[in-house]
CSV table of C-alpha atoms and ligand atoms in Angstrom, one decimal:
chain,number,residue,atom,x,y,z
A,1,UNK,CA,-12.1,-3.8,-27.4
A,2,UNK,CA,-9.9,-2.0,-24.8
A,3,UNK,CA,-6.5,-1.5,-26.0
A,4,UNK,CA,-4.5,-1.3,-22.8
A,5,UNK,CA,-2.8,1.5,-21.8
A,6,UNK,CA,0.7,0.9,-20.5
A,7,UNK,CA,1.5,4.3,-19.3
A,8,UNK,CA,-1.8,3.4,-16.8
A,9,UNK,CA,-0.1,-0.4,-15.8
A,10,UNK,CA,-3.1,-1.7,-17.3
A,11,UNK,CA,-2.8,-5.7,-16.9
A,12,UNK,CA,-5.9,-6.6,-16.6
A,13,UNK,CA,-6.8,-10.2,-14.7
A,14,UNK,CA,-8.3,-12.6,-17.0
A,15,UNK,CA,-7.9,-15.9,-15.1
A,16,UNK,CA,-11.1,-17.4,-14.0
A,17,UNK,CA,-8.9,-19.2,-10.9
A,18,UNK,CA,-6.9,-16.4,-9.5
A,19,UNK,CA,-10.5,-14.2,-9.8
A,20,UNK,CA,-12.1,-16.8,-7.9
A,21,UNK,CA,-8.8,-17.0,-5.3
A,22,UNK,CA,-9.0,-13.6,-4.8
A,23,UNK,CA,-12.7,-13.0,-4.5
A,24,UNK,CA,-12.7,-15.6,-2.0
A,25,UNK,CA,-9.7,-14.4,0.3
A,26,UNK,CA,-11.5,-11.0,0.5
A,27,UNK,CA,-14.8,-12.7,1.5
A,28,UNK,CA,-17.4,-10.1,0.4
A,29,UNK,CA,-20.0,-9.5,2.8
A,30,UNK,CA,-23.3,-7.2,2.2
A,31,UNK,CA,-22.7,-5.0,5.1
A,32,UNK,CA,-18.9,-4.6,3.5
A,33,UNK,CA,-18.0,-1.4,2.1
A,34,UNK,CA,-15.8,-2.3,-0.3
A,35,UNK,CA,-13.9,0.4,-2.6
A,36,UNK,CA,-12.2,-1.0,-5.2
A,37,UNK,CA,-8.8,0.9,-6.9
A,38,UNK,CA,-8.2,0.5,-10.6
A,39,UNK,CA,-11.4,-1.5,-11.3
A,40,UNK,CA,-10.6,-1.8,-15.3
A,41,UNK,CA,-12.4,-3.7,-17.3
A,42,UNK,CA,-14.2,-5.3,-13.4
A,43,UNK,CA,-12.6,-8.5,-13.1
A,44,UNK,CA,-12.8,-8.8,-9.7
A,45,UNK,CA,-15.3,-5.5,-9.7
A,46,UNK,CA,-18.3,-8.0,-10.8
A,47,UNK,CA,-17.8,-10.6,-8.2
A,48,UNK,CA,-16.8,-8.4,-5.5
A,49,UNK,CA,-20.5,-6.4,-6.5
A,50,UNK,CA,-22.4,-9.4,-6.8
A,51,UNK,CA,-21.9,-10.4,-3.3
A,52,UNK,CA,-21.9,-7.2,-1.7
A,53,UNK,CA,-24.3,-5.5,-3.6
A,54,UNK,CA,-22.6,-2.2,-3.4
A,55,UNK,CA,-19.2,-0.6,-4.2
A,56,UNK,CA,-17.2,2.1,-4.1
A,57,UNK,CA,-14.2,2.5,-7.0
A,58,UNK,CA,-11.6,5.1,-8.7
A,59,UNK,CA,-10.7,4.6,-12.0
A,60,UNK,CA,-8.6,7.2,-13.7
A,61,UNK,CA,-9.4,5.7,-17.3
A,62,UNK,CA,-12.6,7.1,-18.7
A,63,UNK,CA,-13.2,5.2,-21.1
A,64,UNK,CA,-13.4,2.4,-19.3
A,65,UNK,CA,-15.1,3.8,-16.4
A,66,UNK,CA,-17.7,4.5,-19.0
A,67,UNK,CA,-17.6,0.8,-20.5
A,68,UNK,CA,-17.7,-0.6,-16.6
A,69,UNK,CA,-21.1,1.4,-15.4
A,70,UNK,CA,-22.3,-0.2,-18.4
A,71,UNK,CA,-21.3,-3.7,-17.7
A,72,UNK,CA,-22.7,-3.8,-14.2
A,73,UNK,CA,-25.6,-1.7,-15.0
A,74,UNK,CA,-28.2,-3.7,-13.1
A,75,UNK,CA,-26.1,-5.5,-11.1
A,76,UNK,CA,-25.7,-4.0,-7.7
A,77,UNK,CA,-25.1,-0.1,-7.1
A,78,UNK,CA,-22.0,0.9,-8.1
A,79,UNK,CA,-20.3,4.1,-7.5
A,80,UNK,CA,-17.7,4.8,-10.0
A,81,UNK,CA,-15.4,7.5,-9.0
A,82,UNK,CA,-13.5,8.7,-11.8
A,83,UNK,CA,-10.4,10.0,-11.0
A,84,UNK,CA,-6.8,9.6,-9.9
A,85,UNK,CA,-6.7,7.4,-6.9
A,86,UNK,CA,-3.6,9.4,-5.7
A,87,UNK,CA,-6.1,12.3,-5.1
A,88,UNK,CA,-9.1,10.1,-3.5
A,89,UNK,CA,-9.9,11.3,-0.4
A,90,UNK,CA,-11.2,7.9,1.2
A,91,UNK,CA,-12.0,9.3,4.1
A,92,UNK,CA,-14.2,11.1,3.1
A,93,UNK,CA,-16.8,8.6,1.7
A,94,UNK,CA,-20.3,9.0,3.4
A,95,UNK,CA,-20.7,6.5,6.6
A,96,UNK,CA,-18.4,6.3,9.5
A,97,UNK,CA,-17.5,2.5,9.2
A,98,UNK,CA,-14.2,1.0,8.7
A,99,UNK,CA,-13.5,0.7,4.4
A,100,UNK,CA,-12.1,-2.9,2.8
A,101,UNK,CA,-10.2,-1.5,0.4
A,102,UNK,CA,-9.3,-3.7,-2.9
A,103,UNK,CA,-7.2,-3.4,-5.5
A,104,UNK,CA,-5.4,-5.1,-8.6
A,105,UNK,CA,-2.9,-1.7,-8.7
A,106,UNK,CA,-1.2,0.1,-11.5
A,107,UNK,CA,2.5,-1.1,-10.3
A,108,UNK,CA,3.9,2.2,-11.6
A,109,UNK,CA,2.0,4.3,-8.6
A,110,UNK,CA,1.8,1.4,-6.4
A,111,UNK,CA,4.6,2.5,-3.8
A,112,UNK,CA,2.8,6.1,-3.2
A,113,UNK,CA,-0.2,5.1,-3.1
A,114,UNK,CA,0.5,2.3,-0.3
A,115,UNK,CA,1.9,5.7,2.0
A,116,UNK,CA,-1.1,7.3,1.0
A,117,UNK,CA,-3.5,4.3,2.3
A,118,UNK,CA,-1.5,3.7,5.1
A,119,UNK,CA,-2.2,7.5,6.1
A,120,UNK,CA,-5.3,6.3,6.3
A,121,UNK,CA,-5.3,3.5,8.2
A,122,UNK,CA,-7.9,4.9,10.6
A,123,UNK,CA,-11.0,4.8,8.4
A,124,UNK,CA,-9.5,1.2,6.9
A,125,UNK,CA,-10.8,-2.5,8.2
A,126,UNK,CA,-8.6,-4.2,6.2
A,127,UNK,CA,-6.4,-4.1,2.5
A,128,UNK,CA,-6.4,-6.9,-0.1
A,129,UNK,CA,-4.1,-5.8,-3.1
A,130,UNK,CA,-1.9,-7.6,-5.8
A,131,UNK,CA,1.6,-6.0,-6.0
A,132,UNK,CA,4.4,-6.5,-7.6
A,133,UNK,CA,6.0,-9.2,-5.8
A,134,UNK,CA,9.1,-7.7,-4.6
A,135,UNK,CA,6.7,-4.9,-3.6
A,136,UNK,CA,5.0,-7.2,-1.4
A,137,UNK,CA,8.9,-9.0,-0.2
A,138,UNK,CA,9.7,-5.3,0.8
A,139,UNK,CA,6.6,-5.0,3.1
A,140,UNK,CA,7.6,-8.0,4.9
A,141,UNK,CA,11.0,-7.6,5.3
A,142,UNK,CA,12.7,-7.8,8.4
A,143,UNK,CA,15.9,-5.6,10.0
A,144,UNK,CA,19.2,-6.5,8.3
A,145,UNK,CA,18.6,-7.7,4.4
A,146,UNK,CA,18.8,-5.5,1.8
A,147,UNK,CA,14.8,-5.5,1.4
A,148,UNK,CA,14.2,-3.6,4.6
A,149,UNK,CA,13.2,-0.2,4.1
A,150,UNK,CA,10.9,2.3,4.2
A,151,UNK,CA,7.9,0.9,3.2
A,152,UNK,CA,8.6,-2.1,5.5
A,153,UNK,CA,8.8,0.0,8.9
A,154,UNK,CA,6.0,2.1,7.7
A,155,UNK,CA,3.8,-0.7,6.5
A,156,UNK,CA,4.6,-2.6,9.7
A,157,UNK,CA,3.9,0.0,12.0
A,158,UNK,CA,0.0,0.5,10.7
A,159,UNK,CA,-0.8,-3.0,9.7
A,160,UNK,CA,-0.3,-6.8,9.6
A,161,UNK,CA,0.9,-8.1,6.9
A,162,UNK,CA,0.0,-11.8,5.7
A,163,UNK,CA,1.0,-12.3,2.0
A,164,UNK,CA,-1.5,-14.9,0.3
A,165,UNK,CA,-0.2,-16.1,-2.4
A,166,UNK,CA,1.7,-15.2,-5.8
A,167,UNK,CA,0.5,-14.7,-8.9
A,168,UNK,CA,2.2,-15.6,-12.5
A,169,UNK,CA,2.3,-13.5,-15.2
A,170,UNK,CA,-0.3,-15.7,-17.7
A,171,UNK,CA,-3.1,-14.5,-15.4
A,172,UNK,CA,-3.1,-10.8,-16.9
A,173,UNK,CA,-3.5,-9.7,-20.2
A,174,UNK,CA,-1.3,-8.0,-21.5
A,175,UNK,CA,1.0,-9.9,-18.9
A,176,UNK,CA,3.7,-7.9,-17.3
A,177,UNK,CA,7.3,-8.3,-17.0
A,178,UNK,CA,7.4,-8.7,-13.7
A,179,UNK,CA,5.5,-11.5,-11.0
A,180,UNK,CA,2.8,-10.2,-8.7
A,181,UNK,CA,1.5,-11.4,-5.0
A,182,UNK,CA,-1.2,-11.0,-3.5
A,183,UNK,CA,-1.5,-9.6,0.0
A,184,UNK,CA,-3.8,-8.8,2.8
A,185,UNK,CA,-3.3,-5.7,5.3
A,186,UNK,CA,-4.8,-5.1,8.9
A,187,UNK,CA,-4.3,-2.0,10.4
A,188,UNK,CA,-3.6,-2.2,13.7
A,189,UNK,CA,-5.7,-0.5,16.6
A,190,UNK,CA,-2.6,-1.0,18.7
A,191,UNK,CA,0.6,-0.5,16.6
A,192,UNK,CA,3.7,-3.0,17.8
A,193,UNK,CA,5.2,0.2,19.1
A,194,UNK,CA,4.4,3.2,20.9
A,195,UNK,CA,4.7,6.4,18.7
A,196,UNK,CA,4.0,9.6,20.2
A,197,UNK,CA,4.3,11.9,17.0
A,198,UNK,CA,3.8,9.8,14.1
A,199,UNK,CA,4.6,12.6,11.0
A,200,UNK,CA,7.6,12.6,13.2
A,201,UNK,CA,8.7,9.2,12.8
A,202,UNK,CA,7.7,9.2,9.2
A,203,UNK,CA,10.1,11.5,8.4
A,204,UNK,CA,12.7,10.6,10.3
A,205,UNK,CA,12.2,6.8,8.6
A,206,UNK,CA,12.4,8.8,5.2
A,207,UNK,CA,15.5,10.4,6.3
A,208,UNK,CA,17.6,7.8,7.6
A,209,UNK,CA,16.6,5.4,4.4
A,210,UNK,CA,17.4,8.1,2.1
A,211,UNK,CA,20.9,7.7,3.5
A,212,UNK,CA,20.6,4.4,4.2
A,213,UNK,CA,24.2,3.2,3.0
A,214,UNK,CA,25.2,6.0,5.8
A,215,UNK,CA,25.9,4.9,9.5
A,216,UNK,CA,23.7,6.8,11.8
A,217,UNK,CA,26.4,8.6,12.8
A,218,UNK,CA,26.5,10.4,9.6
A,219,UNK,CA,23.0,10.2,8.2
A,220,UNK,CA,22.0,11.9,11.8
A,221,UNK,CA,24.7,14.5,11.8
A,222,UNK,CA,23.8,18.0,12.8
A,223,UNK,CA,20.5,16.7,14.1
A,224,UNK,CA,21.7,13.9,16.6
A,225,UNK,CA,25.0,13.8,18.9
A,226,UNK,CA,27.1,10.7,19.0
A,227,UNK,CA,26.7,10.6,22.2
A,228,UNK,CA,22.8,10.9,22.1
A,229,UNK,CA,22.5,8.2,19.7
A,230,UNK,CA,24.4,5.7,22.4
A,231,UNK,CA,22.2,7.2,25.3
A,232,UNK,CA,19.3,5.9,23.3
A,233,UNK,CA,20.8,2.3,23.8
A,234,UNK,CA,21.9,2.0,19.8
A,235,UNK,CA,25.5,2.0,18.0
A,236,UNK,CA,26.1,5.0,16.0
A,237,UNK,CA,27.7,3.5,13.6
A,238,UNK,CA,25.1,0.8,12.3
A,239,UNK,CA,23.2,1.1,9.2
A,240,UNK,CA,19.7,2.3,9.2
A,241,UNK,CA,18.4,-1.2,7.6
A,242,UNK,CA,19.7,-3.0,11.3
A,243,UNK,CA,17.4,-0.8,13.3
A,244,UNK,CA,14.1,-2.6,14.3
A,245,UNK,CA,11.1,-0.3,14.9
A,246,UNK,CA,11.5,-0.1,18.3
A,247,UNK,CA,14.7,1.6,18.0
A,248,UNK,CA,13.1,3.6,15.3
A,249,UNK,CA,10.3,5.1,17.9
A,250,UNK,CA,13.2,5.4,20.3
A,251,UNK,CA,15.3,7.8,17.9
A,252,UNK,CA,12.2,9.9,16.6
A,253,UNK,CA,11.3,11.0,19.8
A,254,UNK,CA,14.5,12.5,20.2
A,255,UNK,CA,15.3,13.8,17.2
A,256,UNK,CA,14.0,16.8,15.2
A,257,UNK,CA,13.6,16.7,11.6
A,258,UNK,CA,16.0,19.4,9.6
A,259,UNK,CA,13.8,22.7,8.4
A,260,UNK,CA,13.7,21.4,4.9
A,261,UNK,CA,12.2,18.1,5.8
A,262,UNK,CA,9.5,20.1,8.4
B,301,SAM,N1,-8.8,-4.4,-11.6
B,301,SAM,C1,-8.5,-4.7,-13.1
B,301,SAM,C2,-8.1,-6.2,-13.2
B,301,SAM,O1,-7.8,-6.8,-12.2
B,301,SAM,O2,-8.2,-6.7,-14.3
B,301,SAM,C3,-7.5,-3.8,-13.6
B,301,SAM,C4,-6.1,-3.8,-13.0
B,301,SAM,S1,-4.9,-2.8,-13.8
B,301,SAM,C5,-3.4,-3.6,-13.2
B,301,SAM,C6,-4.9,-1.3,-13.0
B,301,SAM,C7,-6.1,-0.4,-13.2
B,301,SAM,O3,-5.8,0.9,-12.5
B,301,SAM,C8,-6.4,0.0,-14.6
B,301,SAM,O4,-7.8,-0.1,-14.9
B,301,SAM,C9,-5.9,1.5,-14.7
B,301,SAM,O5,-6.6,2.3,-15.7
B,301,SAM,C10,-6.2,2.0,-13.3
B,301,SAM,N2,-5.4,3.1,-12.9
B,301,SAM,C11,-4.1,3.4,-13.2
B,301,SAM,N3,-3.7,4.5,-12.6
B,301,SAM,C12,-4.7,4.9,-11.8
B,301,SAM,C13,-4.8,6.0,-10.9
B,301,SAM,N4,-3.9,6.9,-10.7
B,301,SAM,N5,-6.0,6.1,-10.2
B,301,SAM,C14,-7.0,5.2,-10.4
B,301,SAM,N6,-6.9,4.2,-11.3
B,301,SAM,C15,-5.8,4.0,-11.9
């Protein structure tokens, strides 16, 4: 028996519903390729290989990548990458087609690994992951509340977001403190808005949001005029969380990030 390892968010699913609920929102499809992050002890891992046949997934744990290849051992052809998913260079698994990309995730690395998959939208077809639920509220979020941030106008730049459905915290064992949703991601071959230099607006959304209880005014200051900001059609002294990403793309073109932030 696996005693979980907190420090790793291991939760692991053990809900025969919510497996079924998820298994059947990704759809599995033998010409998938399907790589799976944080398989653990292959809750969903087994369904997902059953109807695929074949599966890519990191898991940092070893022991229980070891107990996993054993479990599945005849059951499809599974490549276990063991290793920190932070460091998993998906685009660089074999075959040029677009990767589903699944994934109960360790909530304590959630956050930078959702900028590292969104990096990656390119190689991706679509994302399917349970999140904290907050997490998943954030990603949605529209300008003006207090939930709107960075990972909202970077999430929503790359992909559509359509949350499924929420999850409580009975379904995972040990359960954790907090409730999770489940979400699905499309990238976007056309984003909602044109972006000429997209490191550029990254950084620029990390800047502003790193001040964001700062008007523009003076989260811009010594990189943007006043009077640039109101040629750009926008009121220097709102709040970055008002700004929709339109206005976003509008003030990274003209702006340049400080040396530090280069
Ligand atoms: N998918 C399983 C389930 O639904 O029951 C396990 C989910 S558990 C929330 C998260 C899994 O991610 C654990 O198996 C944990 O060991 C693994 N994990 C944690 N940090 C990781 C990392 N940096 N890279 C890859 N896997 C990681």
């Amino acid at each position: 028996m696996h005693a979980p390892r907190k420090r790793l968010g291991q939760h692991f699913l053990h809900d025969p519903g919510v497996i079924r609920r998820i298994v059947a929102a990704v759809d599995p499809r033998p010409e998938d390729r399907l790589l799976e992050i944080g398989p653990g002890l292959g809750a969903i891992t087994l369904p997902l290989l059953e109807a695929a046949g074949r599966l890519d997934a990191v898991e940092i744990d070893r022991d229980l990548a070891a107990a996993l290849e054993e479990r599945t051992r005849g059951r499809g052809e599974l490549r276990l990458h063991v290793g920190d998913a932070l460091r998993f260079d998906l685009e660089g698994l074999p075959g040029g087609e677009p990767i589903r990309v699944v994934g109960n995730l360790p909530y304590n690395i959630s956050t930078p690994l959702l900028f590292r998959l969104l990096a990656a939208h390119r190689r991706i077809r679509d994302l399917h992951l349970m999140l904290q639920r907050e997490v998943v509220e954030r990603m949605q979020a529209g300008p003006g509340g207090r939930e709107y941030g960075r990972l909202s106008v970077m999430t929503q730049l790359r992909c559509r977001v359509e949350p499924l459905f929420t999850i409580g915290r009975g379904a995972f064992r040990p359960p954790p403190k907090v409730e999770s949703a489940f979400v699905r991601l499309v990238p976007l071959r056309t984003p909602p808005v044109a972006v000429a230099d997209e490191a550029r607006f990254a950084k620029l959304v990390t800047h502003v949001f790193s001040r964001r209880r700062k008007t523009l005014r003076n989260a811009l200051r010594g990189l943007l005029e006043e009077t640039e900001i109101r040629a750009l059609g926008l009121d220097p002294g709102l709040r970055p969380e008002r700004l929709s990403l339109a206005e976003f793309a509008r003030l990274s073109a003209a702006w340049q990030p400080p040396p530090a932030e280069k």
